[in-house]
Coordinates of C-alpha atoms in Angstrom, one line a residue:
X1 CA -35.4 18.9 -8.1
X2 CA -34.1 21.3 -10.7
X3 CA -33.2 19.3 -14.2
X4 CA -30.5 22.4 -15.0
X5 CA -26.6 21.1 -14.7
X6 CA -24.4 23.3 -13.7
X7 CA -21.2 20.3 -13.5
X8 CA -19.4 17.7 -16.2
X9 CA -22.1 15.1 -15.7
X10 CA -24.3 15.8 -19.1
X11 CA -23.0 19.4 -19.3
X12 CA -23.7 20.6 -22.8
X13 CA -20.4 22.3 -23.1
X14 CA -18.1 21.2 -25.7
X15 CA -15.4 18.7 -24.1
X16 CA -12.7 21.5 -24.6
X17 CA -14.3 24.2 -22.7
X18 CA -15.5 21.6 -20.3
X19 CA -11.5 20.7 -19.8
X20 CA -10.9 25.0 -19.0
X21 CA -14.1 25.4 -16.9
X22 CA -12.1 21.9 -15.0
X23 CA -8.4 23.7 -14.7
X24 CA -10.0 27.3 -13.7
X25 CA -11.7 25.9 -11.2
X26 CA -15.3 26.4 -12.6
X27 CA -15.8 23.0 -11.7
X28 CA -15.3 22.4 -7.6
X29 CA -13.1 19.3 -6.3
X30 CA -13.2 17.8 -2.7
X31 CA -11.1 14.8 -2.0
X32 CA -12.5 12.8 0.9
X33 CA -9.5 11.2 2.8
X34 CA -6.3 13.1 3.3
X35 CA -4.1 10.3 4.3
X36 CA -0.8 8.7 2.4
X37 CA -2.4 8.8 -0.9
X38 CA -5.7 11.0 -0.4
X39 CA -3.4 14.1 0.4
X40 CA -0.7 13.6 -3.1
X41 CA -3.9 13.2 -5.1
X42 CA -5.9 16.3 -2.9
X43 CA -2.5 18.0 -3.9
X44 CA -2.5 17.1 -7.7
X45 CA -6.0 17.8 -8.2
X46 CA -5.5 21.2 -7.0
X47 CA -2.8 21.8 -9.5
X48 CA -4.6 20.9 -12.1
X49 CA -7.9 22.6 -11.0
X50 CA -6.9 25.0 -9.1
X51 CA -10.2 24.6 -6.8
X52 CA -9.7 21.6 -4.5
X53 CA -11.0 21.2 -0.6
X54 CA -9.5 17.7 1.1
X55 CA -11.7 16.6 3.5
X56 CA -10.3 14.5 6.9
X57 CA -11.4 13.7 10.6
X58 CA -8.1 14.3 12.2
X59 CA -8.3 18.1 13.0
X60 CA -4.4 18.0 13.4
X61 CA -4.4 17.2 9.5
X62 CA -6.1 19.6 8.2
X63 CA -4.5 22.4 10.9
X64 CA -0.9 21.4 9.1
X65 CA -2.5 21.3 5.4
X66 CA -4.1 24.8 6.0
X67 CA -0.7 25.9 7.3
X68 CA 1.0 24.9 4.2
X69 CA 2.6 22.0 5.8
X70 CA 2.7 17.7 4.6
X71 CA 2.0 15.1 7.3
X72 CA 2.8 12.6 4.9
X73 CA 7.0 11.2 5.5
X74 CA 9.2 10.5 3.1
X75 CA 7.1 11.6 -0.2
X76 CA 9.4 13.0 -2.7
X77 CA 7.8 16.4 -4.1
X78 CA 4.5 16.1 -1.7
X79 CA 5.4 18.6 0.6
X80 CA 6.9 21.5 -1.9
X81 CA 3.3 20.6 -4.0
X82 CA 1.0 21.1 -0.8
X83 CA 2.7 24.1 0.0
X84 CA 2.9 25.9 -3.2
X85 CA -1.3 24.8 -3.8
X86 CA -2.2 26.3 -0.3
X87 CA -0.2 29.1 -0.7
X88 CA -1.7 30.3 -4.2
X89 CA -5.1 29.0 -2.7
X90 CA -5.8 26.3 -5.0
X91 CA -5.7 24.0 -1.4
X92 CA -7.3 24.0 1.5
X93 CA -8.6 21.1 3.7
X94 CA -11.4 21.1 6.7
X95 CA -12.9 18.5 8.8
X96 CA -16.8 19.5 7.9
X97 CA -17.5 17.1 4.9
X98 CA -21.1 18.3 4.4
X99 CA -19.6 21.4 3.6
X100 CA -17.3 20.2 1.3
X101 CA -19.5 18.5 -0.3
X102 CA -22.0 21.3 -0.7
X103 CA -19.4 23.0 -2.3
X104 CA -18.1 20.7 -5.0
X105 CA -19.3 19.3 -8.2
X106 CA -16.9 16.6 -8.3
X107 CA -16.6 14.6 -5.8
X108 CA -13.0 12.4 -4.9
X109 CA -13.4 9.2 -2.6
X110 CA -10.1 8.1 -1.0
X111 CA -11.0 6.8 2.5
X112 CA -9.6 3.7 4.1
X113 CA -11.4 0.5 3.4
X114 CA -10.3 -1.8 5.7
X115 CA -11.4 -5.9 6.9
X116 CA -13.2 -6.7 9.9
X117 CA -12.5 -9.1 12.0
X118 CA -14.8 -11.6 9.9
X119 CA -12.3 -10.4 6.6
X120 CA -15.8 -8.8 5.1
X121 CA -14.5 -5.3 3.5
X122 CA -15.8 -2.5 6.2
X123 CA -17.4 0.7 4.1
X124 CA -18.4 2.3 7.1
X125 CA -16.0 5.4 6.8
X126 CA -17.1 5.0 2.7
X127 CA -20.7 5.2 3.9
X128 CA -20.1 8.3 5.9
X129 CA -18.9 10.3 3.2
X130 CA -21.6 8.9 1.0
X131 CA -23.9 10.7 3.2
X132 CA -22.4 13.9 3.2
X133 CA -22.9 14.2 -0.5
X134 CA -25.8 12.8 -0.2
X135 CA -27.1 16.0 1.4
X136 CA -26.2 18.6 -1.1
X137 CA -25.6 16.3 -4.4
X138 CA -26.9 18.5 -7.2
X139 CA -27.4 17.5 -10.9
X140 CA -24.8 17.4 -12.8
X141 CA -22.3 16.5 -9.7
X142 CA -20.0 13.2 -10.5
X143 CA -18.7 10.8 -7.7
X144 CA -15.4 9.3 -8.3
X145 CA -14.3 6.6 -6.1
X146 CA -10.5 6.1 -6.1
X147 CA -10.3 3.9 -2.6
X148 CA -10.3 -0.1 -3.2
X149 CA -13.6 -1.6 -2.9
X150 CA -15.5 -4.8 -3.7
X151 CA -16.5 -5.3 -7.8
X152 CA -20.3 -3.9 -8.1
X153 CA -20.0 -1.4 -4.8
X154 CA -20.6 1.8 -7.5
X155 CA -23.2 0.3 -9.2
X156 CA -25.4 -1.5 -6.5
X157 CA -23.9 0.7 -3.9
X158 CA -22.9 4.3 -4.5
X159 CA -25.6 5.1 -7.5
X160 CA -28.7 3.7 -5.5
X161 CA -27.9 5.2 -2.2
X162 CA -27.2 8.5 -3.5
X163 CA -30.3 8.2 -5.6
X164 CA -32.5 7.7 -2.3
X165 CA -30.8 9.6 0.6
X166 CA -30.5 13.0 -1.9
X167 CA -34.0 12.6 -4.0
X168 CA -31.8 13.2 -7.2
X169 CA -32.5 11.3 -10.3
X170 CA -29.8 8.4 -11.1
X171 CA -29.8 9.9 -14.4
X172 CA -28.9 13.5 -13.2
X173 CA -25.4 12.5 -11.2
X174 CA -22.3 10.0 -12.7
X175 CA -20.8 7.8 -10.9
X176 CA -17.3 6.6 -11.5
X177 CA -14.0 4.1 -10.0
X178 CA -11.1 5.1 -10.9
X179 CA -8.5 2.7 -9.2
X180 CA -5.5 4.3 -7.2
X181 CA -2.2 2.8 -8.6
X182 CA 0.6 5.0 -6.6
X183 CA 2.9 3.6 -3.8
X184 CA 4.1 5.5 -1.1
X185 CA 7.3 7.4 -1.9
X186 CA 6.3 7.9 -5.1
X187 CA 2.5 8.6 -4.9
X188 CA 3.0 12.2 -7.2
X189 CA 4.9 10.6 -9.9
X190 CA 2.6 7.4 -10.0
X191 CA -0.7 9.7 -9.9
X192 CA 0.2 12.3 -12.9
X193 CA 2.7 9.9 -14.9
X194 CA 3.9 6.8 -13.7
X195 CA 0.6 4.5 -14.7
X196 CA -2.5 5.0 -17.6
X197 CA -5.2 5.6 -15.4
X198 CA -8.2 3.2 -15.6
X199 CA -11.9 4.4 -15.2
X200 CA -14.9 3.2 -15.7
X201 CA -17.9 4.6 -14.7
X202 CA -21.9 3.2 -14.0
X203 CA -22.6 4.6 -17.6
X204 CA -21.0 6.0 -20.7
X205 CA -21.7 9.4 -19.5
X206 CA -20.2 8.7 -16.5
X207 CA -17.2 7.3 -18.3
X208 CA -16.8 10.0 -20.1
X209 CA -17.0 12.9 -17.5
X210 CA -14.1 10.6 -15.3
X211 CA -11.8 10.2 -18.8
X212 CA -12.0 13.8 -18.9
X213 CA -11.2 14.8 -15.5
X214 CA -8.1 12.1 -15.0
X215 CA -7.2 13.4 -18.8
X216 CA -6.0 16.5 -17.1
X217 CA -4.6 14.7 -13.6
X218 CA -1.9 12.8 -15.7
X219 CA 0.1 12.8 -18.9
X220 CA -0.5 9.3 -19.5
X221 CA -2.9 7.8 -21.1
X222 CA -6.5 7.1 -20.0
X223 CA -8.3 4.0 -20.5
X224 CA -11.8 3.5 -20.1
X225 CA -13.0 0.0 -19.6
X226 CA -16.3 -1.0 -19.8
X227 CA -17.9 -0.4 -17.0
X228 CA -17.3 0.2 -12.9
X229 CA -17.7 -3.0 -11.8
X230 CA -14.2 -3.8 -14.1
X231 CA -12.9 -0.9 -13.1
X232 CA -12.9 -1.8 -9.4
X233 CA -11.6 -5.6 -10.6
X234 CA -8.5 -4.2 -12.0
X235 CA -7.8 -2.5 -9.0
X236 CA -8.3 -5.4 -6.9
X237 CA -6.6 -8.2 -9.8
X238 CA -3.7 -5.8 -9.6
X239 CA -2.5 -6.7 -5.8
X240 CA -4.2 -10.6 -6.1
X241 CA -1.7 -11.3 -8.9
X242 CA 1.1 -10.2 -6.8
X243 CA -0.6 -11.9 -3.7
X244 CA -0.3 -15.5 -5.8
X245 CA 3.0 -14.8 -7.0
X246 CA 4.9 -13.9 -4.0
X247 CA 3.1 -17.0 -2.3
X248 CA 4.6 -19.1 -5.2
X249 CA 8.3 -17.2 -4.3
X250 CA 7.8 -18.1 -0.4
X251 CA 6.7 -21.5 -1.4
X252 CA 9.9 -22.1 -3.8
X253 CA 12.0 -20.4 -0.6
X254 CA 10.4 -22.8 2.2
X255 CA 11.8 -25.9 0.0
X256 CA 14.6 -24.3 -0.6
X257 CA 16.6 -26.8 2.6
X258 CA 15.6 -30.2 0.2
X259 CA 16.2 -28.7 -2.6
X260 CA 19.8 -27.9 -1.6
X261 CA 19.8 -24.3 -4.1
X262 CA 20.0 -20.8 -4.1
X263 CA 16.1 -20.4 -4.5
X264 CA 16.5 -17.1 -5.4
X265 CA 19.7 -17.5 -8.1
X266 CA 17.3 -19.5 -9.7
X267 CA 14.5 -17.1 -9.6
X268 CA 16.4 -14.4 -10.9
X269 CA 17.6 -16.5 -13.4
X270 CA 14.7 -18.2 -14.6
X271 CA 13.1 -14.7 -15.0
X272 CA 15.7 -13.6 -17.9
X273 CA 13.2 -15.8 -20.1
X274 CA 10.6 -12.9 -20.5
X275 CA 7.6 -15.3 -19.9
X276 CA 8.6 -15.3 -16.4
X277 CA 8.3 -13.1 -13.7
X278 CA 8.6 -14.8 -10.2
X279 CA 8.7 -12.4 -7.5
X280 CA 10.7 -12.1 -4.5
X281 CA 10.5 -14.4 -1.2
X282 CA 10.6 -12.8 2.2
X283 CA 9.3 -13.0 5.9
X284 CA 5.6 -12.5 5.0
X285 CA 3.3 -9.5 2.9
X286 CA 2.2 -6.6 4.3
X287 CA 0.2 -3.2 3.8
X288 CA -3.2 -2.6 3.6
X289 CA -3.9 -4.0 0.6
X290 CA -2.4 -7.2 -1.2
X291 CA -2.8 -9.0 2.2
X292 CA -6.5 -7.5 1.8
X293 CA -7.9 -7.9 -1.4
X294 CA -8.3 -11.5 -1.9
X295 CA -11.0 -11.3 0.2
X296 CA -12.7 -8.0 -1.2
X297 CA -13.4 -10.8 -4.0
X298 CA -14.2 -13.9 -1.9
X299 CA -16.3 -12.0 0.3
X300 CA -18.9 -10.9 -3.2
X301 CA -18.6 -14.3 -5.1
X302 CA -20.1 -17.8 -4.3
X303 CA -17.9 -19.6 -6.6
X304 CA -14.6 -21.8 -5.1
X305 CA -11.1 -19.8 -5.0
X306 CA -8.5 -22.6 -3.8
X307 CA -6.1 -20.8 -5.9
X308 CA -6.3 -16.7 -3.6
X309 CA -6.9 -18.8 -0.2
X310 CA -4.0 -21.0 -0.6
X311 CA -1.9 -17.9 -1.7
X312 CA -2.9 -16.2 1.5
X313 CA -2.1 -19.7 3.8
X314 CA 0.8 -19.3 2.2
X315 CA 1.7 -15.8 2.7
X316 CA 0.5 -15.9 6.3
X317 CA 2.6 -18.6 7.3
X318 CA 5.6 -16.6 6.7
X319 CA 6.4 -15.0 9.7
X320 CA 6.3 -17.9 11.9
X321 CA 8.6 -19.8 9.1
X322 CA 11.3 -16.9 9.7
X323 CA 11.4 -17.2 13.5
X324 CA 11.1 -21.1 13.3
X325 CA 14.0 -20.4 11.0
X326 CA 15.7 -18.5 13.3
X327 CA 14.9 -20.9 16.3
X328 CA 16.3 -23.8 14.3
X329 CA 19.6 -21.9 13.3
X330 CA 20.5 -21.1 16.7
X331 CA 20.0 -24.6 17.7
X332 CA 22.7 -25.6 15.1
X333 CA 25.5 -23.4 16.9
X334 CA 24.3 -25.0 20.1
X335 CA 22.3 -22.5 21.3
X336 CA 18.4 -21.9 23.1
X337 CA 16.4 -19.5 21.7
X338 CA 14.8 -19.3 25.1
X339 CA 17.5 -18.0 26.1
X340 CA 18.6 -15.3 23.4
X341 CA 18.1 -12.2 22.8
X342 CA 17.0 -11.1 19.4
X343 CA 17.1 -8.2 17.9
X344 CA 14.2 -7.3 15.1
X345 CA 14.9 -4.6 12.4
X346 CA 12.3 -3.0 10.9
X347 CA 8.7 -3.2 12.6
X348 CA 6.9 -1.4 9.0
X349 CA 6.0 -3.6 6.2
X350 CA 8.2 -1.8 3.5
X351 CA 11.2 0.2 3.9
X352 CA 10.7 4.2 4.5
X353 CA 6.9 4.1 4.9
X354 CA 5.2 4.6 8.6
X355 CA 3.0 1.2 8.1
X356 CA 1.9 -1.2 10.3
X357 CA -0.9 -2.4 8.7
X358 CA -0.4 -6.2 8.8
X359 CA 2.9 -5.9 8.9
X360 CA 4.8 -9.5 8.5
X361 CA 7.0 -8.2 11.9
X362 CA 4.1 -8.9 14.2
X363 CA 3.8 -12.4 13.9
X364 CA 7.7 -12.7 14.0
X365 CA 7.2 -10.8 17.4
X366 CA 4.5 -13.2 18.6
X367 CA 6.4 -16.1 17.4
X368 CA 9.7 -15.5 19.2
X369 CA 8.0 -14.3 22.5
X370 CA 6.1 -17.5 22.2
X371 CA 9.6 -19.3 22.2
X372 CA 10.4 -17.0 25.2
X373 CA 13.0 -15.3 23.4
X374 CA 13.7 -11.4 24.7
X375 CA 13.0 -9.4 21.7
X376 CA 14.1 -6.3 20.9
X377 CA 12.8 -4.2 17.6
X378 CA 14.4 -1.2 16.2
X379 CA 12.7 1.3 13.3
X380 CA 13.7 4.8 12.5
X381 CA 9.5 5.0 11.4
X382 CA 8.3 4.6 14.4
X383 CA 8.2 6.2 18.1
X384 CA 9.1 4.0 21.2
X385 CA 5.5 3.6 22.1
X386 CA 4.7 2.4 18.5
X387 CA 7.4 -0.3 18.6
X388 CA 6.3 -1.6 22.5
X389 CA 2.7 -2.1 21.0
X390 CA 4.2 -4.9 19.2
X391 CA 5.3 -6.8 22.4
X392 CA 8.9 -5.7 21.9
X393 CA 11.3 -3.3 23.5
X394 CA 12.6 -0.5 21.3
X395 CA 16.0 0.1 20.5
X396 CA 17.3 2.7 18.7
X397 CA 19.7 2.1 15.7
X398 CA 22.6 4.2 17.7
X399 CA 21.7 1.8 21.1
X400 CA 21.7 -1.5 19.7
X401 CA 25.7 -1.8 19.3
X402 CA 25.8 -1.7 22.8
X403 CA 23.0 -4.1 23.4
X404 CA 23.7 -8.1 24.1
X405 CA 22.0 -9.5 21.0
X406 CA 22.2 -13.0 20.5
X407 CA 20.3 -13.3 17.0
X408 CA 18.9 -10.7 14.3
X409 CA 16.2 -11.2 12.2
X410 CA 15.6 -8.6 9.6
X411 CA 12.5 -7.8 8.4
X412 CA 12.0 -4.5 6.5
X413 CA 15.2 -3.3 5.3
X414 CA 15.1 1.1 5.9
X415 CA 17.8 2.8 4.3
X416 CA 19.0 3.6 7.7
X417 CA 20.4 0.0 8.4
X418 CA 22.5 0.0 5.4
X419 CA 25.3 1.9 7.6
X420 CA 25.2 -0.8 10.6
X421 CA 28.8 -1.9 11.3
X422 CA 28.4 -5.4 11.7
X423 CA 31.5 -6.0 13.4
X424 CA 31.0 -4.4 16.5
X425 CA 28.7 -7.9 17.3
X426 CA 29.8 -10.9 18.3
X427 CA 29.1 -14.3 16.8
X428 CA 25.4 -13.2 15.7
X429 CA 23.1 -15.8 13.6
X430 CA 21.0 -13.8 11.8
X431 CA 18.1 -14.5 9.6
X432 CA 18.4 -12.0 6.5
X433 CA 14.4 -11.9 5.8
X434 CA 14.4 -10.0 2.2
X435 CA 17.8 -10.7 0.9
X436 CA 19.7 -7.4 1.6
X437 CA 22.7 -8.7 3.5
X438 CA 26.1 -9.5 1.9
X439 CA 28.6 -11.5 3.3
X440 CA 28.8 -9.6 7.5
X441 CA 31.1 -11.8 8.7
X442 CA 28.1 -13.6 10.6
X443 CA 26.3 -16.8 10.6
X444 CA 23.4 -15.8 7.9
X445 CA 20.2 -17.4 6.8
X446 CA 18.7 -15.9 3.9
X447 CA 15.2 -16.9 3.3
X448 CA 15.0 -18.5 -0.6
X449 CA 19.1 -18.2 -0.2
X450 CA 20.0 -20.4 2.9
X451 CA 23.4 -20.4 4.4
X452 CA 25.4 -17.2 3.9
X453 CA 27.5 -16.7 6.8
X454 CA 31.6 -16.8 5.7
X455 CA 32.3 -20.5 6.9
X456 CA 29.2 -21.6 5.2
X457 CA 29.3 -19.0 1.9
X458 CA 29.0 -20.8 -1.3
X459 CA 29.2 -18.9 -4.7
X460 CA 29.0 -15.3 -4.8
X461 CA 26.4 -12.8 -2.5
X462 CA 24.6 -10.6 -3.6
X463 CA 25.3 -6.9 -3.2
X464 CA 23.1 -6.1 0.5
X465 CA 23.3 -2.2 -0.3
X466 CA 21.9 -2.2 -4.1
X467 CA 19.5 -5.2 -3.4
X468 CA 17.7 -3.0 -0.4
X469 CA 17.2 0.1 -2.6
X470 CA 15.9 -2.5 -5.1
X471 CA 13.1 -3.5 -2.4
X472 CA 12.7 0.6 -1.9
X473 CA 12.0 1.4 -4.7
X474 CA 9.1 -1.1 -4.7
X475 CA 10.2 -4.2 -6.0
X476 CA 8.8 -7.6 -7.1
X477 CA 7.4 -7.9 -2.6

């Protein structure tokens, strides 16, 4: 194998005309994974360097990329971006990632890393693309994982198997993590400003090649920690802190009956001392990742974690509180859930993203069919079919004033349900599951909260329409 280097990685190019030979598109990108974040940073790359090729299995995702279009909902700026980066040619997006990769000198890993059933983090879809470099990785090349994975997979991982499936020397290719830090519906903004970027590569030159290329993806600032392995900690420290402290907010809320409080009055209070920062309660956590990466840690360490696995009883037990909730509510105005029908809103685990990923709504499902309740579901996100998969009939938002509902329970709080007139229902108990509902004229249990409805209001609501664009924007759930 050749010892010349035509990339980043130990170029002999001063770092200036290394940072035009990036932007001019001297330097080749492909971005492995065009999903809800792989396709805003496929899109960013290419405007910064203006030679990008995503890479994706789903031949109906890169057909819409190639025609200029975004398959990605509700991202603000994503879809203007893709098309303006196809258009000038600076984007374009295939399904052969051998190719891509025998094409780039930089190399962008953003596919899904998901659990298996025994929670042990599944890099088989990370393998693959491993191998597709792995067949045309030339000196010089740098491999820049941006996807969660467990601490140490660049260094034991990524640098060794490369090394032995491509017959390149470890010291001819960098590799890098550089942790993604966007949420959806604001994945541009978080990827070129929003955050510093972290990296951290499997050596300093390594470091330095992925300081210089993410120097150019954003206009913050760029911090290099000390290695990979920390690199891919912050990442995964990032979502455990918020694991822990929404399981101490769901705690605080399940106690919330003895205590006799507003739970959340006194969180909100309590976090005007700036020492504190207790997040919000609610009907459970969701996504593909906090509920995730506790065990992207457990799964790589032999020492105890009471602390992440209690967090994550916690946080799992929160679905079946809200319909046990909701079970016991109804039985307080003399009425069997057995024989009610409820009505769940929002089936996604955050408002305006198409999510299901362990999504709190589907043990509330399970729960209240397991009580023999008929369930109903409504969310704008999803088609009919989605919604059914959950166990519950779908309703659209314009069909459920004329339906017979009994109960509500809501769980994810789209924009969309802000204009439901509340009225039109009679004598509903509903379980408000994140907070978002003022006084409706209804019997109300809000979890952290309690007792809302107008007989039973004491003190002041809080405002249903600001606090659910609060949660949209990606609040403290």
């Amino acid at each position: 194998m050749s010892n010349q280097t035509t990339g980043l990685y130990n170029s002999t190019h001063p770092p200036e005309e290394q940072k035009r030979e990036l932007r001019n598109g001297s330097h080749p990108v492909a971005v492995y994974g065009l999903g809800k974040m792989g396709l805003p940073l496929a899109a960013v790359y290419a405007e910064a360097t203006s030679n990008v090729v995503g890479v994706d299995i789903d031949d109906d995702v890169v057909r819409s990329i190639n025609d200029g279009e975004c398959h990605v909902a509700k991202e603000p700026e994503l879809p203007e971006l893709v098309a303006e980066q196809v258009e000038r040619g600076a984007l374009r997006a295939t399904t052969d990632s051998v190719a891509a990769a025998g094409a780039a000198s930089v190399h962008v890993i953003i596919v899904p890393t998901p659990l298996t059933d025994d929670r042990e983090p599944d890099l088989a879809a990370f393998e693959a693309v491993l191998d597709s470099i792995a067949e045309s990785l030339a000196p010089g090349d740098t491999v820049i994982v941006e996807c969660t994975v467990p601490p140490g997979t660049c260094s034991d991982l990524v640098g060794p198997y490369l090394e032995a499936k491509s017959g390149v020397s470890r010291d001819e290719f960098g590799v890098a993590f550089c942790p993604e830090r966007t949420s959806s519906g604001r994945a541009v903004q978080d990827i070129t400003a929003s955050h510093p970027k972290i990296v951290g590569g499997v050596d300093a030159e390594s470091t330095r090649v992925a300081a210089l290329v993410y120097g150019e993806i954003t206009s913050n600032e760029v911090i290099a920690v000390r290695d990979a392995t920390t690199a891919e900690a912050v990442k995964l420290f990032e979502g455990i802190y918020r694991d822990v402290n929404i399981a101490l907010a769901n705690e605080l809320a399940r106690i919330r009956d003895d205590l006799g409080i507003d739970v959340t009055e006194a969180i909100e209070a309590a976090n005007t001392q700036p020492y504190c920062n207790i997040h919000d309660p609610g009907p459970g956590v969701g996504g593909h990742c906090i509920p995730w990466y506790p065990y992207f840690i457990t799964s790589r360490v032999e020492s105890a974690t009471p602390l992440l696995q209690t967090a994550r009883e916690v946080n799992d037990s929160m679905p079946r509180f809200t319909a046990d909730k909701l079970r016991d509510e109804l039985a307080e105005s003399d009425r069997d859930i057995a024989d009610s029908t409820v009505a769940v809103l929002g089936i996604t685990y955050r408002p305006g993203v198409a999510e299901t990923r362990a999504t709190p709504a589907a043990g509330v499902i399970d729960r209240l069919n397991e009580f023999g309740a008929n369930v109903l579901a409504v969310d704008p996100m999803l088609d009919a079919d989605g919604i059914t998969s959950f166990g519950a009939t779908p309703v659209s938002l314009s069909e459920l004033p004329e339906q017979s509902i009994d109960a509500v329970v809501v769980v994810t709080p789209h924009e969309e349900f802000d204009d439901i007139d509340w009225g039109v229902f009679d004598d509903l108990v509903v379980i408000d599951g994140r907070g978002t509902l003022g006084d409706i004229d209804h019997r109300v249990y809000a979890i952290g909260a309690g007792p809302r409805g107008t007989e039973r209001l004491q003190g002041k609501s809080r405002g249903g329409t600001l606090r659910a664009a609060e949660l949209r924007e990606g609040g403290r759930q």
